[in-house]
Amino acid sequence: MTKRRLKIRPVLIALNVSLLIIIALFYTFRLVKYYLKENGHKDADTTTLLVDELIKKQSYVDQTKGLVHDKNASIYRYIGKVEDNYLEYSGILFRIVGIDKDNNIKAISDSNLTLMYSGLEKGFDKSYVYKWLNKSDEKYSGIFENNMGSTDKYLTNTYLCDDVVSDLKDINCEKNNNALKITLLSLYDYASAGGKESYLNNGESYYLSTIDDKNNNYFINTTGDVGLNKISSKIYGVRPVITIKNDVALMHGDGSKTSPYAVIEKSISKLSDVYISKYINYSGSTYRVISTGENVKIALSDNIKDGDKYLEKTFGGKNNIYSTTKKTIGEYLNNTYYKSIKNNDLIVKSSYGIGSNTLDNLDYTAVYSKTDTFNIGMLTLGDMFISDTKNVLTMNRGIESSMIINVINKDGNVFGDLIASKYEVRPTMYLKGDISIVSGDGSIDSPYELGVNNEEKAKEDSNIQTFQIDEEAFLY
């Protein structure tokens, strides 16, 4: 009787297939498990903290880009040219810099919010920039913080590297304190993010908080290189750095520029509810909100146009003090331009600073040492979004002489020019804050529509209808 031989090959094939099925099931289970953990169904009452959402996206493999964990410092920082760290807070677009050792989220504005003399040679906490950023008992302080919503609820103090840096090859952060709420970016933070090869290189010149051993302050130029400012009268941009508390919930957004992380949701029913930086439609033109309060300060989103071309005017007059004297820009704005605005009764005649800086006093508050009231003004150094347009006049008196006015040139730099030189014009004004908002989302493409705009349109439609009725009666 012949013995039957066991066929090994089919058995091995079966075992291999079984093993592959087991491996596939194992990894499928893990995939589903972790997908549901991060993206699965959430109950309506479930709260996702912003910090938790960020940490989910940390970079594990590539430590040269993305949100990278620094175990030695117990922090996370964004490195390289990332595109998923956008945050909107109080209407301002920020870039998240990282997560500090207390799990709070540090962020810097995506672009310059103003242009001004810095005073950083005195040290950051004694500078004009610090005063502009942080509110205190001092008059005109906290221009930035006063325009941010609920800072006590959402913001905490920011860690700032206070080291004096004398050699760009030796940048450290040994003096890291969080005594201040709103700061500037330090040289250490800029270098750690990748410098000019990072998201922090935005094509603008802006101040850093760091100084060298001779009290000269560092800044970033338009190409992203580090510069050293040895002249106190030089003017650069300000990019505020804030820190969001670790218990702040994420409302919506995925961190992209088109859908930034959002932590505040607010009902907008009247003009005083609108965040700074948002746009409104008023009298057929688009304006940008640059200051909030009982009355809301707005600036034309672009310079004035005369047909297809930009209007150019001299500052005019016998000196560089803004006024409504004949043949001055103030007379044009408060007469010709003012009269061209529909519903100009909504404009609140308000106080504007017409004082002057000197080489001995470059503090932005010096312009408020002398004030006057106008219906229409122009922007001044320290105003939000002054750098939105170029080749334009300002109200800032030049420090060189009474015949010099500060302008923003075609390159976006501030310098003094003669009051007889022609530049474009960007008007500002204050509107009543109780004007209703009826539509729009505040973007440049869909600005908020004021209730008065609809009333005006209804009047125009009524007039057209009346004209048509009268015409028919005449023909009859």
Coordinates of C-alpha atoms in Angstrom, one line a residue:
M1 CA 0.0 0.0 0.0
T2 CA 1.4 3.4 -1.1
K3 CA 1.7 6.1 1.6
R4 CA 0.1 9.4 0.7
R5 CA 2.4 12.4 0.7
L6 CA 1.3 15.7 2.2
K7 CA 1.4 18.5 -0.4
I8 CA 3.3 21.3 1.3
R9 CA 2.8 24.1 -1.3
P10 CA -1.0 24.6 -0.8
V11 CA -0.5 24.6 2.9
L12 CA 2.2 27.4 2.7
I13 CA 0.0 29.4 0.4
A14 CA -2.9 29.2 2.8
L15 CA -0.7 30.2 5.7
N16 CA 0.7 33.2 3.8
V17 CA -2.8 34.3 2.7
S18 CA -4.0 34.0 6.3
L19 CA -1.0 36.0 7.6
L20 CA -1.6 38.7 5.0
I21 CA -5.3 38.9 6.0
I22 CA -4.4 39.2 9.7
I23 CA -1.8 42.0 8.9
A24 CA -4.3 43.8 6.8
L25 CA -7.0 43.6 9.4
F26 CA -4.6 44.7 12.1
Y27 CA -3.5 47.9 10.3
T28 CA -7.1 48.6 9.1
F29 CA -8.2 48.5 12.7
R30 CA -5.4 50.9 13.7
L31 CA -6.2 53.2 10.8
V32 CA -9.9 53.3 11.7
K33 CA -9.1 53.7 15.4
Y34 CA -6.8 56.7 15.1
Y35 CA -8.9 58.3 12.3
L36 CA -11.9 58.2 14.6
K37 CA -9.8 59.5 17.5
E38 CA -8.8 62.6 15.5
N39 CA -11.6 63.1 13.0
G40 CA -14.5 61.0 14.3
H41 CA -18.0 62.1 15.3
K42 CA -18.1 64.7 18.0
D43 CA -21.2 65.4 20.2
A44 CA -22.6 68.9 20.0
D45 CA -21.3 69.5 23.5
T46 CA -17.8 68.3 22.7
T47 CA -15.2 71.1 22.9
T48 CA -12.0 70.9 21.0
L49 CA -9.2 73.1 22.4
L50 CA -7.0 74.9 19.9
V51 CA -3.8 73.6 21.4
D52 CA -5.0 70.0 21.1
E53 CA -5.9 70.5 17.5
L54 CA -2.5 71.9 16.8
I55 CA -0.5 69.1 18.5
K56 CA -2.4 66.5 16.4
K57 CA -0.6 67.9 13.4
Q58 CA 2.9 67.9 14.7
S59 CA 5.7 66.7 12.4
Y60 CA 7.1 63.4 13.6
V61 CA 9.4 62.4 10.7
D62 CA 10.6 65.6 9.0
Q63 CA 12.0 67.8 11.8
T64 CA 12.9 70.6 9.4
K65 CA 9.3 71.7 8.6
G66 CA 5.9 71.9 10.3
L67 CA 5.1 71.9 14.0
V68 CA 8.2 70.4 15.6
H69 CA 8.5 69.4 19.3
D70 CA 11.6 70.7 21.0
K71 CA 11.8 68.2 23.9
N72 CA 14.7 70.1 25.6
A73 CA 12.7 73.3 25.9
S74 CA 9.3 71.6 26.3
I75 CA 7.8 73.7 23.5
Y76 CA 6.5 73.3 20.0
R77 CA 7.5 75.6 17.2
Y78 CA 6.6 76.0 13.5
I79 CA 9.6 75.7 11.2
G80 CA 9.9 76.5 7.5
K81 CA 7.5 77.8 4.9
V82 CA 4.3 76.2 6.4
E83 CA 0.8 77.0 5.2
D84 CA -1.3 75.5 8.0
N85 CA -0.7 77.9 10.9
Y86 CA -3.1 80.8 10.2
L87 CA -5.2 82.1 13.0
E88 CA -7.8 84.9 13.1
Y89 CA -8.3 86.8 16.3
S90 CA -10.4 90.0 16.6
G91 CA -10.4 90.4 12.9
I92 CA -6.6 90.2 12.5
L93 CA -4.9 87.4 10.6
F94 CA -2.0 85.9 12.6
R95 CA 0.5 83.1 12.1
I96 CA 1.0 80.7 14.9
V97 CA 4.6 80.7 16.0
G98 CA 4.4 77.8 18.4
I99 CA 3.2 76.4 21.7
D100 CA 5.1 77.4 24.9
K101 CA 5.9 75.2 27.9
D102 CA 2.6 76.1 29.5
N103 CA 0.7 74.9 26.4
N104 CA -0.3 78.5 25.5
I105 CA -0.2 79.4 21.8
K106 CA 2.1 82.2 20.6
A107 CA 1.2 84.0 17.3
I108 CA 2.4 86.9 15.3
S109 CA 0.3 89.1 12.9
D110 CA 0.6 88.0 9.3
S111 CA 1.6 91.5 8.2
N112 CA 2.6 94.9 9.6
L113 CA -0.3 96.6 11.4
T114 CA 1.3 100.0 11.6
L115 CA 4.5 102.0 10.9
M116 CA 6.2 104.1 13.6
Y117 CA 9.3 105.2 15.3
S118 CA 10.3 102.4 17.8
G119 CA 12.3 103.7 20.7
L120 CA 13.7 100.2 21.0
E121 CA 17.1 101.5 21.9
K122 CA 15.7 102.1 25.3
G123 CA 14.8 98.4 25.7
F124 CA 11.5 96.8 24.6
D125 CA 9.6 97.4 27.8
K126 CA 10.4 101.1 27.6
S127 CA 9.9 101.6 23.9
Y128 CA 7.2 103.5 22.0
V129 CA 6.3 100.2 20.4
Y130 CA 5.6 98.6 23.8
K131 CA 3.4 101.5 24.7
W132 CA 1.5 101.2 21.4
L133 CA 0.9 97.5 21.9
N134 CA -0.1 97.4 25.6
K135 CA -2.7 99.5 27.4
S136 CA -1.8 101.2 30.6
D137 CA -3.0 104.3 32.6
E138 CA -1.0 106.5 30.2
K139 CA -3.1 108.4 27.7
Y140 CA -3.0 107.1 24.1
S141 CA -1.3 103.8 25.2
G142 CA -2.5 100.4 24.0
I143 CA -3.7 101.4 20.5
F144 CA -3.4 97.7 19.6
E145 CA -4.7 96.1 22.7
N146 CA -7.7 98.5 23.0
N147 CA -8.8 97.4 19.5
M148 CA -8.6 93.6 20.4
G149 CA -11.6 91.9 21.7
S150 CA -11.7 90.4 25.2
T151 CA -7.9 90.3 25.8
D152 CA -8.4 89.4 29.5
K153 CA -10.4 86.3 28.5
Y154 CA -8.4 85.0 25.6
L155 CA -4.8 86.3 26.0
T156 CA -2.1 85.6 28.5
N157 CA 1.5 86.9 28.9
T158 CA 4.0 86.1 26.2
Y159 CA 7.4 84.5 26.6
L160 CA 10.0 86.8 25.2
C161 CA 13.7 86.1 24.7
D162 CA 15.5 89.1 26.3
D163 CA 19.0 88.2 25.4
V164 CA 21.4 90.9 24.1
V165 CA 22.8 89.6 20.8
S166 CA 26.1 90.9 19.6
D167 CA 27.0 88.1 17.2
L168 CA 24.5 86.6 14.7
K169 CA 26.4 83.4 14.9
D170 CA 25.6 83.1 18.6
I171 CA 21.9 83.6 19.1
N172 CA 20.5 82.2 22.4
C173 CA 17.5 82.4 24.6
E174 CA 18.8 82.3 28.2
K175 CA 16.7 85.2 29.4
N176 CA 13.2 83.9 28.6
N177 CA 10.5 85.7 30.6
N178 CA 6.7 86.2 30.3
A179 CA 6.3 89.4 32.3
L180 CA 4.6 91.2 29.3
K181 CA 1.3 90.5 27.5
I182 CA 1.9 91.7 24.0
T183 CA 5.4 91.8 22.5
L184 CA 7.4 91.7 19.3
L185 CA 9.2 88.7 17.8
S186 CA 12.7 88.1 19.1
L187 CA 15.7 87.4 16.9
Y188 CA 15.9 83.9 18.5
D189 CA 12.3 83.1 17.5
Y190 CA 13.0 84.3 14.0
A191 CA 16.1 82.2 13.6
S192 CA 14.5 79.1 15.2
A193 CA 11.7 79.2 12.7
G194 CA 14.1 79.1 9.8
G195 CA 14.7 82.8 9.3
K196 CA 14.3 84.0 5.7
E197 CA 13.4 80.5 4.6
S198 CA 10.3 80.5 6.9
Y199 CA 6.8 81.8 6.9
L200 CA 8.0 84.8 8.9
N201 CA 9.6 86.2 5.8
N202 CA 6.6 88.1 4.4
G203 CA 8.3 90.6 2.1
E204 CA 7.9 93.5 4.7
S205 CA 10.4 95.3 6.9
Y206 CA 9.5 95.0 10.6
Y207 CA 11.0 95.4 14.0
L208 CA 12.4 92.6 16.3
S209 CA 12.5 93.1 20.0
T210 CA 16.2 92.2 20.3
I211 CA 19.0 94.7 20.7
D212 CA 22.8 94.4 20.5
D213 CA 25.4 95.5 23.2
K214 CA 25.3 99.0 21.8
N215 CA 21.5 99.3 22.1
N216 CA 21.0 99.1 18.3
N217 CA 17.8 97.2 17.5
Y218 CA 17.5 94.4 15.0
F219 CA 14.9 94.3 12.2
I220 CA 13.9 92.1 9.3
N221 CA 14.2 93.7 5.8
T222 CA 12.0 93.1 2.8
T223 CA 14.1 90.1 1.6
G224 CA 14.0 88.4 5.0
D225 CA 17.5 89.2 6.0
V226 CA 18.4 90.5 9.5
G227 CA 19.4 94.1 9.7
L228 CA 20.7 96.3 12.5
N229 CA 19.2 99.7 12.9
K230 CA 21.7 102.3 14.3
I231 CA 19.5 105.3 13.6
S232 CA 16.6 106.0 16.0
S233 CA 14.6 108.0 13.4
K234 CA 14.3 105.1 11.0
I235 CA 10.8 103.8 10.6
Y236 CA 9.8 100.1 10.2
G237 CA 6.7 98.0 10.6
V238 CA 5.1 96.5 13.7
R239 CA 4.0 92.9 13.8
P240 CA 2.4 92.3 17.3
V241 CA 3.0 89.0 19.0
I242 CA 0.2 87.6 21.3
T243 CA -0.3 84.5 23.3
I244 CA -3.7 82.7 23.3
K245 CA -4.6 80.9 26.6
N246 CA -4.3 77.1 26.6
D247 CA -8.0 76.6 27.5
V248 CA -9.4 78.5 24.5
A249 CA -11.7 76.4 22.3
L250 CA -11.4 76.1 18.6
M251 CA -14.6 77.4 17.0
H252 CA -13.8 76.5 13.4
G253 CA -11.1 76.5 10.7
D254 CA -8.3 74.3 9.5
G255 CA -5.3 76.6 9.8
S256 CA -5.2 77.5 6.1
K257 CA -5.2 81.1 4.9
T258 CA -8.7 80.7 3.4
S259 CA -10.0 79.0 6.6
P260 CA -7.8 80.2 9.5
Y261 CA -8.3 78.8 13.0
A262 CA -10.9 81.0 14.8
V263 CA -11.4 81.2 18.5
I264 CA -14.0 84.0 18.8
E265 CA -17.5 84.1 17.3
K266 CA -19.4 87.4 17.6
S267 CA -22.8 88.6 16.4
I268 CA -22.5 91.7 14.2
S269 CA -25.6 93.9 14.2
K270 CA -24.2 97.4 14.3
L271 CA -21.0 99.2 13.2
S272 CA -19.5 99.3 16.7
D273 CA -19.6 95.5 16.7
V274 CA -17.3 95.2 13.7
Y275 CA -13.7 94.1 14.3
I276 CA -10.9 96.2 13.1
S277 CA -9.5 95.3 9.7
K278 CA -12.9 94.5 8.3
Y279 CA -14.4 96.3 5.4
I280 CA -17.6 98.3 5.0
N281 CA -19.5 99.8 2.1
Y282 CA -20.3 103.5 2.7
S283 CA -21.5 106.0 0.2
G284 CA -20.6 103.6 -2.7
S285 CA -17.0 103.2 -1.6
T286 CA -15.2 100.5 0.4
Y287 CA -13.6 101.6 3.7
R288 CA -11.5 99.7 6.2
V289 CA -12.2 99.8 10.0
I290 CA -9.0 101.0 11.7
S291 CA -10.3 101.8 15.2
T292 CA -13.4 100.7 17.2
G293 CA -15.4 102.3 19.9
E294 CA -18.6 104.3 20.4
N295 CA -17.6 106.0 17.1
V296 CA -15.7 103.9 14.5
K297 CA -12.7 105.2 12.6
I298 CA -12.6 104.1 9.0
A299 CA -10.1 104.8 6.1
L300 CA -10.7 104.5 2.4
S301 CA -9.5 101.0 1.4
D302 CA -7.6 102.6 -1.5
N303 CA -6.4 106.1 -2.4
I304 CA -9.0 108.5 -3.9
K305 CA -9.5 108.1 -7.7
D306 CA -10.4 110.7 -10.2
G307 CA -12.0 108.7 -13.0
D308 CA -9.5 105.9 -13.9
K309 CA -6.5 107.6 -12.3
Y310 CA -5.5 108.3 -8.8
L311 CA -6.0 111.8 -7.5
E312 CA -2.8 113.6 -6.7
K313 CA -2.7 116.6 -4.4
T314 CA -0.1 118.7 -2.5
F315 CA -0.3 119.1 1.3
G316 CA -0.4 122.8 0.5
G317 CA -0.5 125.8 2.8
K318 CA 2.3 127.7 4.5
N319 CA 3.4 124.9 6.8
N320 CA 3.0 121.2 7.6
I321 CA 0.1 121.6 10.1
Y322 CA -3.1 120.0 8.9
S323 CA -6.0 122.5 8.7
T324 CA -8.9 123.6 6.5
T325 CA -7.1 126.7 5.3
K326 CA -7.6 127.6 1.7
K327 CA -5.5 125.7 -0.9
T328 CA -4.6 122.9 1.5
I329 CA -5.4 119.2 1.4
G330 CA -7.5 119.7 4.6
E331 CA -9.7 122.2 2.8
Y332 CA -10.2 119.8 -0.1
L333 CA -11.1 116.8 2.1
N334 CA -13.4 118.8 4.4
N335 CA -15.3 120.6 1.7
T336 CA -15.1 119.0 -1.8
Y337 CA -14.7 115.4 -0.7
Y338 CA -17.0 115.7 2.3
K339 CA -19.8 117.1 0.2
S340 CA -19.4 114.2 -2.3
I341 CA -20.3 111.7 0.4
K342 CA -23.9 110.5 0.6
N343 CA -25.3 110.5 4.2
N344 CA -22.4 112.6 5.4
D345 CA -24.5 113.4 8.4
L346 CA -23.3 110.0 9.8
I347 CA -19.8 111.4 10.1
V348 CA -18.8 112.5 13.6
K349 CA -16.6 115.5 13.7
S350 CA -13.6 114.3 15.7
S351 CA -10.3 115.1 17.2
Y352 CA -7.1 114.5 15.2
G353 CA -3.5 114.9 16.4
I354 CA -1.7 117.7 14.6
G355 CA 1.3 118.0 16.9
S356 CA 4.9 117.1 15.8
N357 CA 7.7 114.7 16.6
T358 CA 11.2 116.0 17.1
L359 CA 14.5 114.2 17.1
D360 CA 14.4 114.4 20.9
N361 CA 10.9 113.0 21.1
L362 CA 9.9 110.4 18.5
D363 CA 7.0 109.0 20.7
Y364 CA 3.9 108.5 18.6
T365 CA 1.9 110.2 21.3
A366 CA 3.7 113.5 20.7
V367 CA 1.4 114.2 17.7
Y368 CA -1.5 114.4 20.2
S369 CA 0.1 117.3 22.1
K370 CA -1.9 119.5 19.8
T371 CA -5.3 118.5 18.4
D372 CA -8.0 120.0 16.2
T373 CA -11.4 118.7 15.1
F374 CA -12.3 117.8 11.5
N375 CA -14.9 115.8 9.6
I376 CA -12.2 114.3 7.4
G377 CA -8.6 113.6 8.2
M378 CA -5.7 111.4 7.0
L379 CA -3.7 108.7 8.6
T380 CA -0.8 109.3 10.9
L381 CA 2.1 107.1 12.1
G382 CA 0.7 104.7 14.7
D383 CA -2.6 104.3 12.9
M384 CA -3.7 100.8 12.0
F385 CA -3.2 99.8 8.4
I386 CA -1.4 102.9 7.5
S387 CA 0.8 100.8 5.1
D388 CA -2.1 99.5 3.1
T389 CA -1.5 102.0 0.3
K390 CA 1.6 103.6 -1.1
N391 CA 2.6 106.9 -2.7
V392 CA 0.3 108.7 -0.3
L393 CA 0.2 111.7 2.1
T394 CA 0.0 111.4 5.9
M395 CA -0.9 114.0 8.6
N396 CA 2.5 113.5 10.2
R397 CA 4.6 116.6 10.3
G398 CA 8.2 116.1 9.2
I399 CA 10.9 116.4 11.9
E400 CA 13.3 118.2 9.5
S401 CA 11.4 121.5 9.1
S402 CA 7.9 123.1 9.1
M403 CA 7.8 122.7 5.3
I404 CA 8.2 118.9 5.4
I405 CA 5.4 116.4 5.6
N406 CA 5.8 112.6 6.1
V407 CA 4.6 110.5 3.1
I408 CA 4.7 106.8 2.2
N409 CA 6.5 106.5 -1.0
K410 CA 6.0 104.0 -3.9
D411 CA 8.3 101.5 -2.1
G412 CA 6.2 101.7 1.1
N413 CA 8.8 103.6 3.0
V414 CA 8.1 106.6 5.2
F415 CA 10.2 109.8 4.5
G416 CA 9.8 113.5 4.6
D417 CA 9.0 115.5 1.5
L418 CA 8.1 119.1 0.7
I419 CA 4.5 120.1 1.3
A420 CA 4.4 121.3 -2.3
S421 CA 5.1 117.8 -3.7
K422 CA 2.1 115.9 -5.1
Y423 CA 1.0 112.6 -3.7
E424 CA -2.2 110.5 -3.6
V425 CA -4.8 110.9 -0.9
R426 CA -6.4 108.4 1.6
P427 CA -9.1 110.0 3.7
T428 CA -10.2 108.9 7.2
M429 CA -13.3 109.7 9.2
Y430 CA -15.4 108.6 12.2
L431 CA -18.9 107.2 11.8
K432 CA -21.6 106.7 14.4
G433 CA -21.2 103.3 15.9
D434 CA -25.0 102.6 16.1
I435 CA -25.4 102.3 12.4
S436 CA -27.0 98.9 11.6
I437 CA -25.3 96.2 9.6
V438 CA -27.6 94.4 7.2
S439 CA -25.5 92.1 5.1
G440 CA -21.9 91.1 4.1
D441 CA -19.2 89.3 5.9
G442 CA -16.7 92.1 6.3
S443 CA -14.3 90.8 3.6
I444 CA -12.9 93.0 0.8
D445 CA -15.1 91.0 -1.6
S446 CA -18.2 91.2 0.5
P447 CA -18.0 94.3 2.8
Y448 CA -20.5 94.9 5.5
E449 CA -23.5 96.8 4.1
L450 CA -24.8 99.6 6.3
G451 CA -28.5 99.9 6.9
V452 CA -28.3 103.5 5.6
N453 CA -27.1 102.2 2.2
N454 CA -30.3 100.2 1.8
E455 CA -32.4 103.3 2.8
E456 CA -30.6 105.4 0.3
K457 CA -31.1 102.8 -2.4
A458 CA -34.8 102.6 -1.5
K459 CA -35.1 106.4 -1.9
E460 CA -33.4 106.2 -5.3
D461 CA -35.7 103.4 -6.4
S462 CA -38.7 105.4 -5.2
N463 CA -37.5 108.5 -7.1
I464 CA -37.1 106.4 -10.3
Q465 CA -40.6 104.9 -9.9
T466 CA -42.1 108.4 -9.3
F467 CA -40.3 109.7 -12.4
Q468 CA -41.7 106.8 -14.5
I469 CA -45.3 107.5 -13.2
D470 CA -44.9 111.2 -14.0
E471 CA -43.6 110.3 -17.5
E472 CA -46.5 108.0 -18.2
A473 CA -49.0 110.8 -17.1
F474 CA -47.2 113.2 -19.4
L475 CA -47.5 110.8 -22.4
Y476 CA -51.1 110.1 -21.6

